[in-house]
Tab-separated table of C-alpha atoms and ligand atoms in Angstrom:
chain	number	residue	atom	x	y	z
A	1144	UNK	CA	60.140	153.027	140.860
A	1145	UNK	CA	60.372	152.269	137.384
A	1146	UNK	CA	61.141	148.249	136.443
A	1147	UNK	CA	63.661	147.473	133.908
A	1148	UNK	CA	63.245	144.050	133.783
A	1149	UNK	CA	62.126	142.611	130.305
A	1150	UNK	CA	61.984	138.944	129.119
A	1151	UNK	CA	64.838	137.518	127.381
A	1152	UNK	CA	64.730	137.107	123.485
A	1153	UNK	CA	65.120	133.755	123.687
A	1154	UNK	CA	64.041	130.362	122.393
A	1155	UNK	CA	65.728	128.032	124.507
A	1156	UNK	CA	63.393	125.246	126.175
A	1157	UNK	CA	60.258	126.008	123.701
A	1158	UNK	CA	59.522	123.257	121.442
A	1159	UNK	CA	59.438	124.092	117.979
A	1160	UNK	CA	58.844	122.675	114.292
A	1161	UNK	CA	59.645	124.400	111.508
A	1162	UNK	CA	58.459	123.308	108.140
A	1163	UNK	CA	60.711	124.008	105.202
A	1164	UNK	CA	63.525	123.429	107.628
A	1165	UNK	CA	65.917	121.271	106.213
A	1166	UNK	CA	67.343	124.137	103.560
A	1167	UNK	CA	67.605	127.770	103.099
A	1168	UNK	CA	66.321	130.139	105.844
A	1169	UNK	CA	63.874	127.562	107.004
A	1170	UNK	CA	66.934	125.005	107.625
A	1171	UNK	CA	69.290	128.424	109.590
A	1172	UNK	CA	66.358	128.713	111.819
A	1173	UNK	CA	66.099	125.546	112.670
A	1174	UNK	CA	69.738	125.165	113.350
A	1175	UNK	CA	69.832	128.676	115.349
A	1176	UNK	CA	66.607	127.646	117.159
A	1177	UNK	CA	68.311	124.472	118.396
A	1178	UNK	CA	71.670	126.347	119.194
A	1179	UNK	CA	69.767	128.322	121.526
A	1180	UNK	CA	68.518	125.305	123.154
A	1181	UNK	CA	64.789	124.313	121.824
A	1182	UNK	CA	64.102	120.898	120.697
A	1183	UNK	CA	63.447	121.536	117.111
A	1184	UNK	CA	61.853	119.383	114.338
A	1185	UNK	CA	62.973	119.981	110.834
A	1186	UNK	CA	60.699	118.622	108.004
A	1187	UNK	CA	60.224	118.737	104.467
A	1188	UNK	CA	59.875	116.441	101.705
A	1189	UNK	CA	63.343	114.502	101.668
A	1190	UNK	CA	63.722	112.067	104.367
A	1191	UNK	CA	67.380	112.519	103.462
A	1192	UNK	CA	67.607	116.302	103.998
A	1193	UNK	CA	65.434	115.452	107.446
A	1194	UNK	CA	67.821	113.200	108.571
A	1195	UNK	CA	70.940	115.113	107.518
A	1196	UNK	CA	69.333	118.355	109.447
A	1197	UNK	CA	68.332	116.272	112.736
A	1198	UNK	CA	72.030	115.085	113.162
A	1199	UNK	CA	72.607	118.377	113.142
A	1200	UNK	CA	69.949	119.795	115.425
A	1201	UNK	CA	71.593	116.904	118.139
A	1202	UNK	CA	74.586	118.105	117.741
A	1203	UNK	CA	73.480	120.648	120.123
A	1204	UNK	CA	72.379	118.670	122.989
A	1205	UNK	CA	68.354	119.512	122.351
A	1206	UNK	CA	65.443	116.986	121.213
A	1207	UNK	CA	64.285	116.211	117.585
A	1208	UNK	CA	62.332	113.627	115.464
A	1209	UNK	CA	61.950	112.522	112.256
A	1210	UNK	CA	59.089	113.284	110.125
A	1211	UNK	CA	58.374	114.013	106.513
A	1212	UNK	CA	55.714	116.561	105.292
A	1213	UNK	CA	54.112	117.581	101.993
A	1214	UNK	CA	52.515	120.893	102.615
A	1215	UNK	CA	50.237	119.829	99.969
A	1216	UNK	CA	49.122	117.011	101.788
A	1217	UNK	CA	47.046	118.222	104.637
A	1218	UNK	CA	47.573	114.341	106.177
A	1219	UNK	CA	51.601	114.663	105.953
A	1220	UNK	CA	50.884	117.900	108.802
A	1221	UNK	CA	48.748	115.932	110.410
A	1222	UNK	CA	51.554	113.034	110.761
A	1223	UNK	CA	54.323	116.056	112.102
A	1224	UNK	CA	51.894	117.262	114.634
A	1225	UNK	CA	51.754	113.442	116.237
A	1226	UNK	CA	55.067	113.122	115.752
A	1227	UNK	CA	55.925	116.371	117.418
A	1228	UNK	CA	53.181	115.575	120.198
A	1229	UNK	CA	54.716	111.999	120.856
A	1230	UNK	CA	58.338	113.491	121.102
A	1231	UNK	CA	57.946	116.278	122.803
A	1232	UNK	CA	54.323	116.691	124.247
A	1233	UNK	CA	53.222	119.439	122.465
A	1234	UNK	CA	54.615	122.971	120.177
A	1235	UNK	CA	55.519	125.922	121.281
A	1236	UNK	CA	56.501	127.503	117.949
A	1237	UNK	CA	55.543	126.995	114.651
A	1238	UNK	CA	57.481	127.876	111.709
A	1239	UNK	CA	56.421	127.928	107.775
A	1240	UNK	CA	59.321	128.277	105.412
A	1241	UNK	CA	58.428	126.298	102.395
A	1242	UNK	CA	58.572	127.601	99.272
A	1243	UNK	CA	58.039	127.373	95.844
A	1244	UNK	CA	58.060	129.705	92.816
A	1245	UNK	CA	57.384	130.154	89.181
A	1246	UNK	CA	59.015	132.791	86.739
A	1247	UNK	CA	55.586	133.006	84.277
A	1248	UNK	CA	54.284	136.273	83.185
A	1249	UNK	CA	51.163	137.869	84.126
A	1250	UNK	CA	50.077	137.178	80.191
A	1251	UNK	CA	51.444	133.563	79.987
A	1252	UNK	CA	50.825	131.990	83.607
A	1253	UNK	CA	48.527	129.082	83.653
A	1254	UNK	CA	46.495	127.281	85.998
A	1255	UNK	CA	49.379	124.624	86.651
A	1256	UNK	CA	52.033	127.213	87.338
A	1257	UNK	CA	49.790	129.384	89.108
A	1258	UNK	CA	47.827	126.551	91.424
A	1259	UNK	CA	51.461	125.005	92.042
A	1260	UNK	CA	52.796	127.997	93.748
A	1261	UNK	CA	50.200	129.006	95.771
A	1262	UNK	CA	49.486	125.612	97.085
A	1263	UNK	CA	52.648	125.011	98.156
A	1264	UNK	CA	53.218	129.221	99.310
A	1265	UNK	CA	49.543	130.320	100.143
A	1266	UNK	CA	47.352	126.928	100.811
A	1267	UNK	CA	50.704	125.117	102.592
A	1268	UNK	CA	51.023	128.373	105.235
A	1269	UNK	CA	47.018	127.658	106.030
A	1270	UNK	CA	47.009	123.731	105.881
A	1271	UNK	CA	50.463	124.215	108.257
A	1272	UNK	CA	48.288	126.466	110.918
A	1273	UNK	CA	45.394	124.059	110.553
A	1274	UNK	CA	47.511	121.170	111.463
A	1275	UNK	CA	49.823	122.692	113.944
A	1276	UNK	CA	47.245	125.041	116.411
A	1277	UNK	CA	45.991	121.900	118.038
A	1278	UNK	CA	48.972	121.162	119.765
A	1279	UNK	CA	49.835	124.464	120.611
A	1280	UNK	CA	47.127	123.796	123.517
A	1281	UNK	CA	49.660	126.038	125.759
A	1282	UNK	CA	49.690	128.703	123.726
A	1283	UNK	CA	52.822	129.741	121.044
A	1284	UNK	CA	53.994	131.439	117.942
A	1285	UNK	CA	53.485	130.942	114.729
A	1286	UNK	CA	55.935	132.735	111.765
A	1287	UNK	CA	54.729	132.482	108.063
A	1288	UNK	CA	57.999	133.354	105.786
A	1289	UNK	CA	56.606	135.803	103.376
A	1290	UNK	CA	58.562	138.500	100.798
A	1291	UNK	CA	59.125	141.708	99.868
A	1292	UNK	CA	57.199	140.272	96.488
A	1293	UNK	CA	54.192	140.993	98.809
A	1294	UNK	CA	54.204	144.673	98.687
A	1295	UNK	CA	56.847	145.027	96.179
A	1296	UNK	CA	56.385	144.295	92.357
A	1297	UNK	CA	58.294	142.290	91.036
A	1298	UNK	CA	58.709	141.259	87.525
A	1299	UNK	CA	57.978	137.750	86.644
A	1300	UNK	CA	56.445	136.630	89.778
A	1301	UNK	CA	53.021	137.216	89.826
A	1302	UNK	CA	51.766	133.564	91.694
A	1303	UNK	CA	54.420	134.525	93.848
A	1304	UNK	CA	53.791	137.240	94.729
A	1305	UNK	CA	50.045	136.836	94.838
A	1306	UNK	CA	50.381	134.194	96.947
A	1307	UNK	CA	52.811	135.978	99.811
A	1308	UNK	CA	50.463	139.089	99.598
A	1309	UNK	CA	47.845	136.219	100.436
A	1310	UNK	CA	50.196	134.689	103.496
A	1311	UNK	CA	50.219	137.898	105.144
A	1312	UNK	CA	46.864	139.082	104.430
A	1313	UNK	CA	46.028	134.992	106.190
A	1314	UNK	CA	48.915	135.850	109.352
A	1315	UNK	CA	46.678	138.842	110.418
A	1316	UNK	CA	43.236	136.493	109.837
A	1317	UNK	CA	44.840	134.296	111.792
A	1318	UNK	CA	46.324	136.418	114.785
A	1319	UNK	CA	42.991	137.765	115.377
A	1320	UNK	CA	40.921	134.434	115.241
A	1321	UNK	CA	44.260	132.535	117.390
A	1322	UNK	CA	44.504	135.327	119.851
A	1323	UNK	CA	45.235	135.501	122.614
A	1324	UNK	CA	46.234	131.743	122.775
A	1325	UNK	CA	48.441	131.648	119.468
A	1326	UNK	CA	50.575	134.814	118.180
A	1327	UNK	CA	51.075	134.499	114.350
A	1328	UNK	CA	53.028	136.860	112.418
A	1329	UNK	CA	55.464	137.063	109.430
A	1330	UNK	CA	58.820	137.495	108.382
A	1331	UNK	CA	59.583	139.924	104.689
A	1332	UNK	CA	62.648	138.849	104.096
A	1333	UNK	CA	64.832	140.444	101.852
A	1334	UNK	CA	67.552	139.438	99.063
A	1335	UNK	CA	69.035	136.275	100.673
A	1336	UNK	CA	71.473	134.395	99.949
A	1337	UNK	CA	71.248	130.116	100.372
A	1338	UNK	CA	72.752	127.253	98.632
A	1339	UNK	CA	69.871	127.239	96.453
A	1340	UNK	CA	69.957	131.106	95.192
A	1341	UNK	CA	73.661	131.490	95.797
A	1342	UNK	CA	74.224	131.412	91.429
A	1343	UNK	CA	72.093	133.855	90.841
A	1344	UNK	CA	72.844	136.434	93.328
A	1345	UNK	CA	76.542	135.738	92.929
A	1346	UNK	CA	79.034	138.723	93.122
A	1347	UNK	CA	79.550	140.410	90.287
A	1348	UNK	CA	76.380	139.961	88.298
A	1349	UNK	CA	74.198	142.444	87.029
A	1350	UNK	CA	71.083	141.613	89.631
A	1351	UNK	CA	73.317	141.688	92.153
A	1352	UNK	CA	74.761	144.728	91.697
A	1353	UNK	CA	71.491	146.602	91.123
A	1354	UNK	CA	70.348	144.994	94.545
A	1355	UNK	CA	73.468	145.827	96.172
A	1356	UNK	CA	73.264	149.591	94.877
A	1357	UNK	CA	69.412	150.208	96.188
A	1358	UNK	CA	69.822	148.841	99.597
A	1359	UNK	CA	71.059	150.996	102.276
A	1360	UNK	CA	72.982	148.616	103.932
A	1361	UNK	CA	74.962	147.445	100.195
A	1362	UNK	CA	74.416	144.087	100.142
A	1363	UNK	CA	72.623	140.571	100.264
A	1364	UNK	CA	71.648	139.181	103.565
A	1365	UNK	CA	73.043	135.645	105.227
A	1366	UNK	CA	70.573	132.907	105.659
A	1367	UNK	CA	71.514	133.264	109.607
A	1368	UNK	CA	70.706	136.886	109.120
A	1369	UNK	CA	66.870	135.995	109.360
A	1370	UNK	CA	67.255	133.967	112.688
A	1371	UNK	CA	67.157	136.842	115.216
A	1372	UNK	CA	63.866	138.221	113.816
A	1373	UNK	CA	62.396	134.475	114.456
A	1374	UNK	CA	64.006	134.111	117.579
A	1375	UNK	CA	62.273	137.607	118.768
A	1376	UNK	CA	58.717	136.308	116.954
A	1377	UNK	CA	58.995	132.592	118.546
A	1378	UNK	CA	59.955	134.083	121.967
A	1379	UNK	CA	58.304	135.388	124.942
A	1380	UNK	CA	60.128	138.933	124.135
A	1381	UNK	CA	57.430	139.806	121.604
A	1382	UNK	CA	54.258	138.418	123.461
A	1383	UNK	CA	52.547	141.636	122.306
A	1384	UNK	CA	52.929	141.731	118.902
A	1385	UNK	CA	50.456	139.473	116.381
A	1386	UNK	CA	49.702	140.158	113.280
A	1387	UNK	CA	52.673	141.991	112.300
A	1388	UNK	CA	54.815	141.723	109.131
A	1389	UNK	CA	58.790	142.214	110.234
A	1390	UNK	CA	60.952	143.018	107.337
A	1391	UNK	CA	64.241	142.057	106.916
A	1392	UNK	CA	65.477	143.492	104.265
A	1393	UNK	CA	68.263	145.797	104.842
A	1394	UNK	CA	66.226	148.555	104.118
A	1395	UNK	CA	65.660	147.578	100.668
A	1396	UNK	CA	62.012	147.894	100.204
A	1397	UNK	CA	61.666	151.771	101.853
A	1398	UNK	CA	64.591	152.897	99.701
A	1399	UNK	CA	63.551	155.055	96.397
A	1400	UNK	CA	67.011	154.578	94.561
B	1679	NAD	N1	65.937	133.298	99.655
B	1679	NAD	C1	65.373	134.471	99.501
B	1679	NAD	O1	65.971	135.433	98.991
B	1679	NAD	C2	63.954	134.684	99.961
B	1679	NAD	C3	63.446	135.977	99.954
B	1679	NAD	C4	62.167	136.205	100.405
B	1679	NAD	C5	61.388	135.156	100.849
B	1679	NAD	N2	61.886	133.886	100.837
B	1679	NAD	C6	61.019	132.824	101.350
B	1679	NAD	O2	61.699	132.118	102.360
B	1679	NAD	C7	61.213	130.782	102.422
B	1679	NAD	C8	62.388	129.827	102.334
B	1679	NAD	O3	63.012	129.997	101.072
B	1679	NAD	P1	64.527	129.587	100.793
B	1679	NAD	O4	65.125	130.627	99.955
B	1679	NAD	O5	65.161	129.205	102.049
B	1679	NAD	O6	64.284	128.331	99.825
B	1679	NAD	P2	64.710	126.790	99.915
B	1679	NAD	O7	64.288	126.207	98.626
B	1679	NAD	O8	66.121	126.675	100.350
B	1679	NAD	O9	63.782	126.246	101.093
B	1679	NAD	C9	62.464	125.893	100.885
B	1679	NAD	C10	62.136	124.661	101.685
B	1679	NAD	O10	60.766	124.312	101.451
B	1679	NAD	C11	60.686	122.910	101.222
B	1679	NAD	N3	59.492	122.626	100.441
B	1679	NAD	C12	59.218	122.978	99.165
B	1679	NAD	N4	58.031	122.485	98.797
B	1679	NAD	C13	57.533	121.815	99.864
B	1679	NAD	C14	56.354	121.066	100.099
B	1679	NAD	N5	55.423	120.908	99.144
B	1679	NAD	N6	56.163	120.522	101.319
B	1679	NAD	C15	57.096	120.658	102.288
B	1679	NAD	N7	58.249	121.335	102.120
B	1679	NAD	C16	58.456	121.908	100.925
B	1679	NAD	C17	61.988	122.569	100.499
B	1679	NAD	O11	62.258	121.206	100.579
B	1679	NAD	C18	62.958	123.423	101.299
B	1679	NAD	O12	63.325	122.749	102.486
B	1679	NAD	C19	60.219	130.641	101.274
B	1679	NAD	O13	58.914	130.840	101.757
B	1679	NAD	C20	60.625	131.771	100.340
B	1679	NAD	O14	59.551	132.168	99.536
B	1679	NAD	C21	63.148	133.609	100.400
């Protein structure tokens, strides 16, 4: 007799932090972790935008704190992991959302640009992992935000890029060396849009309508669009898959034209 019971794709009860959380797609899956009933920490630089994104995580019954991180700053991760372990006793899930980008050349990037990026895209995933496995001492998920920049060229972005080829080259170092304790994949995601991006991938423009004509499903994602695929990585539904990259990109980057 065959058993068609599976686990749930959920999140709810896990205990998660998610760094980079209080905007963008880090700050949605904070918000849709917490809907679904984790206790959630949000952090980033802005004790503002922390406390403005807790009062909203409580709004749905679960547990936060307050903390402030720069992912920079090895010793700001070090301060989130004893927050996270006074409030809630340990961390479940880990997520690493922060980002940060430059628009120099290949020919004109410097060492400021270039070291600025990937600190805060490349070094930031691995001080984040460094900080973070301790407390995962009952074993959990980690979820590095990457980019299609990391198999995809793309004009202009070259730190970028460089260093989310580097975050997902790291995710599979790290799934193999975490195993079978900590899972740690990635998420591609594709165009999105967030309050940050939202000019320059407004309707009507010429970038948008060249992304918009390339992808097969015609369009820009939602922020919220990129909280089912960490739901699925954070929760016990995919507790065989490590090391893996999921795209999100509405089919962007396997389209020719
Ligand atoms: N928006 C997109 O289209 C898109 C596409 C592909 C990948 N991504 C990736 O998704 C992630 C989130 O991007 P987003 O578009 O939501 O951007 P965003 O700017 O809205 O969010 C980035 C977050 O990182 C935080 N942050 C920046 N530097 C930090 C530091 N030194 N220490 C701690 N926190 C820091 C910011 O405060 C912010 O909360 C990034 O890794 C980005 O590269 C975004």
């Amino acid at each position: 007799m065959v058993s068609y019971e599976h686990t749930p794709v959920t999140v709810a009860g896990k205990r998660a932090v998610v760094v980079g959380g209080t905007s963008g797609i880090g700050q949605a899956i904070a918000l849709g972790f917490a809907a679904e009933g984790a206790d959630v920490i949000a952090t980033s630089r802005s004790e503002d935008a922390v406390e403005e994104t807790a009062a909203e995580i409580e709004e749905h019954g679960v547990d936060t704190a307050r903390v402030t991180c720069d992912v920079t700053d090895a010793e700001t991760l070090d301060e989130v992991r004893e927050t996270a372990e006074d409030a809630f006793g340990g961390v479940d899930v880990v997520v690493a959302s922060q980002g940060a980008i430059s628009r120099e050349t290949v020919r004109d990037i410097g060492d400021d640009d270039w070291d600025f990026v990937t600190d805060v895209a490349l070094d930031g995933v691995r001080r984040v992992t460094q900080a973070m496995a301790p407390a995962m001492d009952g074993g959990g998920s980690i979820v590095n935000i990457s980019s299609l920049a990391a198999r995809l060229a793309m004009a202009n972005l070259p730190a970028y890029s460089a260093a989310k080829g580097g975050v997902e080259a790291f995710t599979r170092a790290s799934a193999k060396e975490l195993a079978p304790e900590i899972r740690v994949n990635a998420i591609a995601p594709g165009f999105v849009i967030t309050p940050q991006n939202a000019e320059t991938y407004a309707e009507g423009t010429e970038k948008r309508e060249k992304i918009d004509d390339r992808t097969p499903l015609g369009r820009v994602a939602d922020r919220e669009e990129m909280v089912g695929a960490a739901v699925y990585l954070a929760s016990d539904a995919s507790s065989f898959v490590t090391g893996e990259v999921l795209t999100v990109d509405g089919g962007f980057a396997d389209s020719a034209f």
